[in-house]
Amino acid sequence: MKVDCLVVGAGPAGSIIAKEMASYGYDVLVLEKRQEIGAPKRCAEGITKHGLEKLGIELHPLCISGKIKGAILYSPSGKKVVMEGHEMEGYVLERKVFEKWLAAEAIKKGAKYMVKTQALGMKRENGIWKVRARNIEGEFEIETKLVVGADGVESKVGKWAGLNTTNKLTDYHSGIQFEMANVNADEKYIHIFFGREVAPLGYAWIFPKAFSFNVGLGILEKGAKMKAYDYLKKFIEEHEEFFANAQPIEINAGGVPVAHFTEMVADGVMLVGDAAQLVNPIHGGGIMRAMHSSIIAAEVANEALKKNDLSKEKLKEYERKWDEEYKEKTDKLMKLRAFLEKLEDKDFELLADILQGEDIYALTQAKLSVLLKKLVTKPSLLKLAKKYLTA
Ligand SMILES: Cc1cc2nc3c(=O)[nH]c(=O)nc-3n(C[C@H](O)[C@H](O)[C@H](O)COP(=O)(O)OP(=O)(O)OC[C@H]3O[C@@H](n4cnc5c(N)ncnc54)[C@H](O)[C@@H]3O)c2cc1C
């Protein structure tokens, strides 16, 4: 079997690049190891409206399970800070539908898909990648000029291509989540909880869906005294006001890579989405960045295929374009993360007082001057902020 472009993985990154490449007129094949695209989900399913607008993506209505107008942040003692405004509006997706819809859109443009088909390895001969795969009919080989690694956080494609994709263990959040029915929370908001005892070096969340809620948390192992699952059980037990009559209907777990490494390409290989560890390092959201990386990668791949030059040097244009768009912001967000990781519970309480009525969205977008100004009256926090944010 021969194709112009082989995509490994049919998550949001894989289906977007498949659609783009098929639209450019290339033969595209997508391999997905799961038997059902979109399931099981490993995601709280939150996505912003302005992010979708930026990428020009109009969701099929069935992809939307909840509509939200903002976020409520909770300090360890329960003080609330409400965030609203256009930038905070968003959706909670039904990912099982969303991912199938993305695949259907790619298929309409001509992409081919194989489900329950796992890529097993690849080797390069005379400028062509030979990818070994297995499905229920057995093992087979696909020849292609371009392999796209859209194979998520546990990506193998980069390693197979000889890229150094290893990150520090401290740069992965462990995520665990119940989807629960009968939660008593305001369904117009996502709810975010901070605290060393709640979710060390991370946060807990409640995201509303049509008739259920995603209730989960992400932690960094280095700050944790127990497993993420135990923190989640404790969180649910300690918040009767939300969960007195709630029951789980699904459980999900997964890793979130919260730091990005730089090598996203090799000869005839591009990594997109979580495979290139492109999530937002503050909140761990990766769907938008995964889709955006695929749009940028497809533009570069199209030029490269037209010129029949799939060299690493040529494909590096994708890295450059990505950095142009995201590097400065990501670097600032990494500093903000380092600052947040230093905060004790008492600091979160102070922040909750200080930030009442503030535009926290601007802060999470790394407009740090606002935060520094606000901290003038809290010398201990100001010192920390200066150390980690302005370094
Ligand atoms: C608990 C949790 C909560 C999260 N919540 C949010 C959220 O609310 N909002 C948000 O934006 N992001 C969230 N994320 C992150 C988000 O899920 C990812 O950033 C996003 O899924 C990345 O998309 P992707 O297409 O790059 O990878 P994935 O969605 O992981 O897709 C990779 C695909 O590749 C397939 N695959 C892997 N290896 C092979 C192989 N060898 N052969 C064939 N197929 C293969 C996999 O089966 C999978 O379908 C969360 C993550 C976790 C773990």
Short mmCIF file of N, CA and C and ligand atoms in Angstrom, two decimals, residues 7-16 30-48 91-93 95 99 102 114 116-121 132-134 149-157 160 173-177 203 205 207 214 216-218 252-257 272-280 283-291 293-294, ligand 1:
data_model
loop_
_atom_site.label_atom_id
_atom_site.label_comp_id
_atom_site.label_asym_id
_atom_site.label_seq_id
_atom_site.Cartn_x
_atom_site.Cartn_y
_atom_site.Cartn_z
N VAL A 7 -1.14 9.25 8.44
CA VAL A 7 -1.36 9.89 9.74
C VAL A 7 -1.55 8.78 10.78
N VAL A 8 -0.76 8.82 11.83
CA VAL A 8 -0.91 7.82 12.91
C VAL A 8 -1.69 8.47 14.04
N GLY A 9 -2.93 8.03 14.24
CA GLY A 9 -3.77 8.56 15.32
C GLY A 9 -4.91 9.41 14.79
N ALA A 10 -6.14 9.10 15.24
CA ALA A 10 -7.32 9.83 14.77
C ALA A 10 -7.96 10.61 15.90
N GLY A 11 -7.12 11.31 16.69
CA GLY A 11 -7.65 12.29 17.64
C GLY A 11 -7.89 13.60 16.90
N PRO A 12 -8.11 14.68 17.64
CA PRO A 12 -8.35 15.98 16.97
C PRO A 12 -7.20 16.37 16.04
N ALA A 13 -5.95 16.16 16.46
CA ALA A 13 -4.81 16.55 15.62
C ALA A 13 -4.80 15.72 14.33
N GLY A 14 -5.00 14.41 14.46
CA GLY A 14 -4.92 13.51 13.30
C GLY A 14 -6.01 13.80 12.28
N SER A 15 -7.23 14.00 12.74
CA SER A 15 -8.31 14.20 11.77
C SER A 15 -8.25 15.57 11.12
N ILE A 16 -7.76 16.57 11.86
CA ILE A 16 -7.63 17.89 11.23
C ILE A 16 -6.57 17.85 10.14
N VAL A 30 -5.37 7.39 7.49
CA VAL A 30 -5.27 7.57 8.94
C VAL A 30 -5.40 6.21 9.61
N LEU A 31 -4.44 5.90 10.49
CA LEU A 31 -4.53 4.66 11.27
C LEU A 31 -4.96 5.00 12.69
N GLU A 32 -5.93 4.30 13.22
CA GLU A 32 -6.35 4.52 14.60
C GLU A 32 -6.40 3.18 15.32
N LYS A 33 -5.66 3.10 16.42
CA LYS A 33 -5.57 1.79 17.08
C LYS A 33 -6.83 1.42 17.86
N ARG A 34 -7.60 2.44 18.26
CA ARG A 34 -8.81 2.12 19.02
C ARG A 34 -9.90 1.58 18.08
N GLN A 35 -10.80 0.81 18.66
CA GLN A 35 -11.86 0.26 17.81
C GLN A 35 -12.93 1.30 17.50
N GLU A 36 -12.96 2.36 18.35
CA GLU A 36 -13.96 3.40 18.12
C GLU A 36 -13.27 4.76 18.25
N ILE A 37 -13.34 5.57 17.21
CA ILE A 37 -12.73 6.90 17.28
C ILE A 37 -13.46 7.71 18.35
N GLY A 38 -12.70 8.33 19.23
CA GLY A 38 -13.30 9.19 20.27
C GLY A 38 -13.54 8.48 21.60
N ALA A 39 -13.46 7.15 21.62
CA ALA A 39 -13.76 6.43 22.86
C ALA A 39 -12.65 5.43 23.20
N PRO A 40 -12.27 5.28 24.46
CA PRO A 40 -12.77 6.08 25.58
C PRO A 40 -12.14 7.47 25.55
N LYS A 41 -12.87 8.44 26.06
CA LYS A 41 -12.30 9.79 26.09
C LYS A 41 -11.29 9.88 27.23
N ARG A 42 -10.30 10.74 27.05
CA ARG A 42 -9.38 11.02 28.16
C ARG A 42 -9.28 12.53 28.23
N CYS A 43 -10.35 13.16 28.72
CA CYS A 43 -10.46 14.61 28.53
C CYS A 43 -11.64 15.14 29.34
N ALA A 44 -11.50 16.39 29.81
CA ALA A 44 -12.62 17.05 30.48
C ALA A 44 -13.51 17.76 29.46
N GLU A 45 -13.06 17.79 28.20
CA GLU A 45 -13.89 18.19 27.05
C GLU A 45 -14.17 19.69 26.95
N GLY A 46 -13.42 20.50 27.70
CA GLY A 46 -13.64 21.96 27.65
C GLY A 46 -12.91 22.58 26.47
N ILE A 47 -13.56 23.56 25.85
CA ILE A 47 -12.95 24.23 24.68
C ILE A 47 -13.52 25.65 24.62
N THR A 48 -12.70 26.61 24.22
CA THR A 48 -13.21 27.99 24.22
C THR A 48 -13.82 28.33 22.86
N TYR A 91 -17.50 25.74 25.37
CA TYR A 91 -18.35 24.55 25.30
C TYR A 91 -17.70 23.41 26.07
N VAL A 92 -18.55 22.52 26.54
CA VAL A 92 -18.05 21.22 26.96
C VAL A 92 -18.51 20.26 25.86
N LEU A 93 -17.53 19.64 25.23
CA LEU A 93 -17.82 18.81 24.06
C LEU A 93 -18.38 17.45 24.47
N ARG A 95 -16.91 14.40 23.36
CA ARG A 95 -15.74 14.08 22.52
C ARG A 95 -15.94 12.86 21.65
N GLU A 99 -14.93 13.76 17.91
CA GLU A 99 -13.83 13.12 17.16
C GLU A 99 -14.36 12.37 15.93
N LEU A 102 -15.07 15.04 13.35
CA LEU A 102 -13.83 15.49 12.69
C LEU A 102 -13.38 14.47 11.66
N MET A 114 -8.52 3.69 8.80
CA MET A 114 -8.57 2.30 9.24
C MET A 114 -8.63 2.32 10.76
N LYS A 116 -9.11 0.27 14.58
CA LYS A 116 -8.50 -0.94 15.20
C LYS A 116 -7.26 -1.36 14.41
N THR A 117 -6.48 -0.36 14.04
CA THR A 117 -5.27 -0.60 13.24
C THR A 117 -4.12 0.18 13.88
N GLN A 118 -3.16 -0.57 14.37
CA GLN A 118 -2.08 0.06 15.14
C GLN A 118 -0.79 0.14 14.33
N ALA A 119 -0.15 1.31 14.32
CA ALA A 119 1.19 1.41 13.74
C ALA A 119 2.15 0.76 14.72
N LEU A 120 3.05 -0.09 14.19
CA LEU A 120 3.93 -0.87 15.07
C LEU A 120 5.38 -0.41 15.03
N GLY A 121 5.75 0.26 13.94
CA GLY A 121 7.15 0.69 13.79
C GLY A 121 7.36 1.19 12.38
N ARG A 132 5.01 -0.25 9.48
CA ARG A 132 4.39 -1.55 9.75
C ARG A 132 3.15 -1.34 10.60
N ALA A 133 2.06 -2.01 10.24
CA ALA A 133 0.83 -1.84 11.02
C ALA A 133 0.12 -3.19 11.15
N ARG A 134 -0.79 -3.25 12.14
CA ARG A 134 -1.54 -4.50 12.33
C ARG A 134 -3.01 -4.17 12.55
N GLY A 149 2.92 12.06 12.98
CA GLY A 149 2.69 11.48 14.30
C GLY A 149 1.63 12.31 15.02
N ALA A 150 0.40 11.78 15.02
CA ALA A 150 -0.69 12.44 15.74
C ALA A 150 -1.15 11.45 16.80
N ASP A 151 -0.16 10.75 17.38
CA ASP A 151 -0.47 9.60 18.23
C ASP A 151 -0.46 9.92 19.72
N GLY A 152 -0.69 11.22 20.04
CA GLY A 152 -1.01 11.57 21.42
C GLY A 152 0.17 11.54 22.37
N VAL A 153 -0.17 11.64 23.66
CA VAL A 153 0.85 11.81 24.70
C VAL A 153 1.83 10.64 24.78
N GLU A 154 1.36 9.44 24.40
CA GLU A 154 2.26 8.27 24.45
C GLU A 154 2.92 8.02 23.10
N SER A 155 3.06 9.06 22.31
CA SER A 155 3.56 8.97 20.93
C SER A 155 4.81 8.11 20.78
N LYS A 156 4.80 7.32 19.72
CA LYS A 156 5.98 6.50 19.39
C LYS A 156 6.64 7.01 18.11
N VAL A 157 5.84 7.69 17.27
CA VAL A 157 6.35 8.05 15.94
C VAL A 157 7.64 8.86 16.03
N TRP A 160 10.47 6.58 16.90
CA TRP A 160 10.83 5.73 15.75
C TRP A 160 11.66 6.52 14.73
N HIS A 173 1.40 15.99 33.95
CA HIS A 173 0.34 15.94 34.97
C HIS A 173 -0.36 14.58 34.87
N SER A 174 -0.70 14.01 36.02
CA SER A 174 -1.54 12.80 36.01
C SER A 174 -2.98 13.25 36.15
N GLY A 175 -3.78 12.90 35.18
CA GLY A 175 -5.20 13.30 35.21
C GLY A 175 -6.09 12.11 35.49
N ILE A 176 -7.13 12.37 36.29
CA ILE A 176 -8.10 11.30 36.59
C ILE A 176 -9.47 11.96 36.68
N GLN A 177 -10.48 11.27 36.23
CA GLN A 177 -11.78 11.91 36.14
C GLN A 177 -12.92 10.91 36.22
N TYR A 203 -4.94 21.26 39.67
CA TYR A 203 -6.25 21.75 40.12
C TYR A 203 -7.30 20.66 39.91
N TRP A 205 -11.51 19.97 38.91
CA TRP A 205 -12.50 20.65 38.08
C TRP A 205 -13.85 19.96 38.12
N PHE A 207 -16.87 20.16 35.21
CA PHE A 207 -17.29 20.72 33.92
C PHE A 207 -18.69 20.20 33.60
N ASN A 214 -18.20 16.35 34.15
CA ASN A 214 -16.86 15.79 34.26
C ASN A 214 -16.25 16.32 35.55
N GLY A 216 -12.93 15.97 37.84
CA GLY A 216 -11.59 15.36 37.82
C GLY A 216 -10.53 16.25 38.40
N LEU A 217 -9.31 15.78 38.33
CA LEU A 217 -8.18 16.61 38.75
C LEU A 217 -6.90 16.15 38.07
N GLY A 218 -5.96 17.10 38.03
CA GLY A 218 -4.63 16.80 37.52
C GLY A 218 -3.62 17.22 38.57
N ASN A 252 -12.13 8.00 33.66
CA ASN A 252 -11.08 8.22 32.66
C ASN A 252 -9.79 8.59 33.37
N ALA A 253 -8.67 8.21 32.77
CA ALA A 253 -7.38 8.62 33.30
C ALA A 253 -6.44 8.87 32.14
N GLY A 254 -5.48 9.78 32.35
CA GLY A 254 -4.52 10.04 31.27
C GLY A 254 -3.46 11.02 31.69
N GLY A 255 -2.40 11.08 30.92
CA GLY A 255 -1.31 12.01 31.21
C GLY A 255 -1.46 13.28 30.38
N VAL A 256 -0.99 14.39 30.96
CA VAL A 256 -1.00 15.65 30.22
C VAL A 256 0.44 16.19 30.19
N PRO A 257 1.01 16.33 28.99
CA PRO A 257 2.38 16.83 28.91
C PRO A 257 2.38 18.35 29.01
N VAL A 272 2.38 16.34 15.59
CA VAL A 272 1.35 17.36 15.85
C VAL A 272 0.63 17.04 17.17
N GLY A 273 0.01 18.07 17.76
CA GLY A 273 -0.79 17.87 18.97
C GLY A 273 0.01 17.36 20.14
N ASP A 274 -0.60 16.48 20.94
CA ASP A 274 0.05 15.96 22.14
C ASP A 274 1.33 15.18 21.81
N ALA A 275 1.43 14.64 20.61
CA ALA A 275 2.64 13.92 20.22
C ALA A 275 3.84 14.86 20.26
N ALA A 276 3.59 16.16 20.01
CA ALA A 276 4.65 17.16 20.11
C ALA A 276 4.54 17.92 21.44
N GLN A 277 3.67 17.46 22.31
CA GLN A 277 3.50 18.02 23.66
C GLN A 277 3.18 19.51 23.60
N LEU A 278 2.10 19.82 22.89
CA LEU A 278 1.80 21.22 22.63
C LEU A 278 0.68 21.79 23.50
N VAL A 279 0.40 21.19 24.65
CA VAL A 279 -0.73 21.69 25.45
C VAL A 279 -0.38 23.02 26.13
N ASN A 280 -1.41 23.74 26.53
CA ASN A 280 -1.21 24.97 27.30
C ASN A 280 -0.65 24.57 28.67
N HIS A 283 -3.23 25.42 31.99
CA HIS A 283 -4.46 24.67 32.31
C HIS A 283 -4.47 23.26 31.69
N GLY A 284 -3.48 22.95 30.88
CA GLY A 284 -3.40 21.58 30.35
C GLY A 284 -4.33 21.32 29.17
N GLY A 285 -5.05 22.36 28.73
CA GLY A 285 -5.94 22.18 27.57
C GLY A 285 -5.09 21.98 26.31
N GLY A 286 -5.45 20.98 25.51
CA GLY A 286 -4.61 20.69 24.36
C GLY A 286 -5.36 20.55 23.05
N ILE A 287 -6.70 20.60 23.10
CA ILE A 287 -7.46 20.32 21.86
C ILE A 287 -7.22 21.42 20.83
N MET A 288 -7.33 22.68 21.26
CA MET A 288 -7.17 23.79 20.32
C MET A 288 -5.78 23.79 19.72
N ARG A 289 -4.78 23.63 20.60
CA ARG A 289 -3.40 23.66 20.09
C ARG A 289 -3.12 22.48 19.17
N ALA A 290 -3.72 21.33 19.50
CA ALA A 290 -3.54 20.15 18.63
C ALA A 290 -4.07 20.46 17.23
N MET A 291 -5.27 21.06 17.18
CA MET A 291 -5.88 21.32 15.87
C MET A 291 -5.10 22.41 15.13
N SER A 293 -1.91 23.15 15.47
CA SER A 293 -0.62 22.63 15.00
C SER A 293 -0.82 21.87 13.69
N SER A 294 -1.94 21.16 13.58
CA SER A 294 -2.19 20.38 12.36
C SER A 294 -2.44 21.27 11.15
C1 LIG B 1 -7.81 13.98 32.23
C2 LIG B 1 -7.60 14.90 31.04
C3 LIG B 1 -8.43 16.00 30.88
C4 LIG B 1 -8.23 16.86 29.79
N1 LIG B 1 -9.10 17.91 29.61
C5 LIG B 1 -8.95 18.75 28.55
C6 LIG B 1 -9.88 19.80 28.32
O1 LIG B 1 -10.85 19.97 29.05
N2 LIG B 1 -9.68 20.61 27.25
C7 LIG B 1 -8.63 20.43 26.37
O2 LIG B 1 -8.47 21.21 25.42
N3 LIG B 1 -7.76 19.42 26.56
C8 LIG B 1 -7.89 18.57 27.62
N4 LIG B 1 -7.01 17.51 27.78
C9 LIG B 1 -5.93 17.34 26.79
C10 LIG B 1 -6.50 16.79 25.46
O3 LIG B 1 -7.24 15.64 25.71
C11 LIG B 1 -5.35 16.52 24.48
O4 LIG B 1 -4.51 17.65 24.42
C12 LIG B 1 -5.88 16.21 23.08
O5 LIG B 1 -6.62 15.02 23.08
C13 LIG B 1 -4.72 16.08 22.09
O6 LIG B 1 -5.19 15.62 20.85
P1 LIG B 1 -4.28 14.71 19.91
O7 LIG B 1 -5.08 14.46 18.70
O8 LIG B 1 -2.94 15.32 19.82
O9 LIG B 1 -4.07 13.37 20.75
P2 LIG B 1 -5.12 12.28 21.23
O10 LIG B 1 -6.46 12.87 21.39
O11 LIG B 1 -4.51 11.60 22.39
O12 LIG B 1 -5.19 11.26 20.01
C14 LIG B 1 -4.13 10.37 19.72
C15 LIG B 1 -4.73 9.19 18.97
O13 LIG B 1 -3.68 8.36 18.49
C16 LIG B 1 -4.05 7.01 18.64
N5 LIG B 1 -2.82 6.21 18.62
C17 LIG B 1 -1.79 6.24 19.51
N6 LIG B 1 -0.80 5.40 19.14
C18 LIG B 1 -1.21 4.81 17.97
C19 LIG B 1 -0.63 3.85 17.09
N7 LIG B 1 0.58 3.32 17.35
N8 LIG B 1 -1.33 3.47 16.00
C20 LIG B 1 -2.55 4.00 15.73
N9 LIG B 1 -3.15 4.92 16.54
C21 LIG B 1 -2.49 5.33 17.63
C22 LIG B 1 -4.78 7.01 19.98
O14 LIG B 1 -5.58 5.87 20.14
C23 LIG B 1 -5.57 8.31 19.88
O15 LIG B 1 -6.82 8.13 19.28
C24 LIG B 1 -7.18 16.63 28.86
C25 LIG B 1 -6.36 15.51 29.03
C26 LIG B 1 -6.57 14.65 30.11
C27 LIG B 1 -5.68 13.43 30.24
#
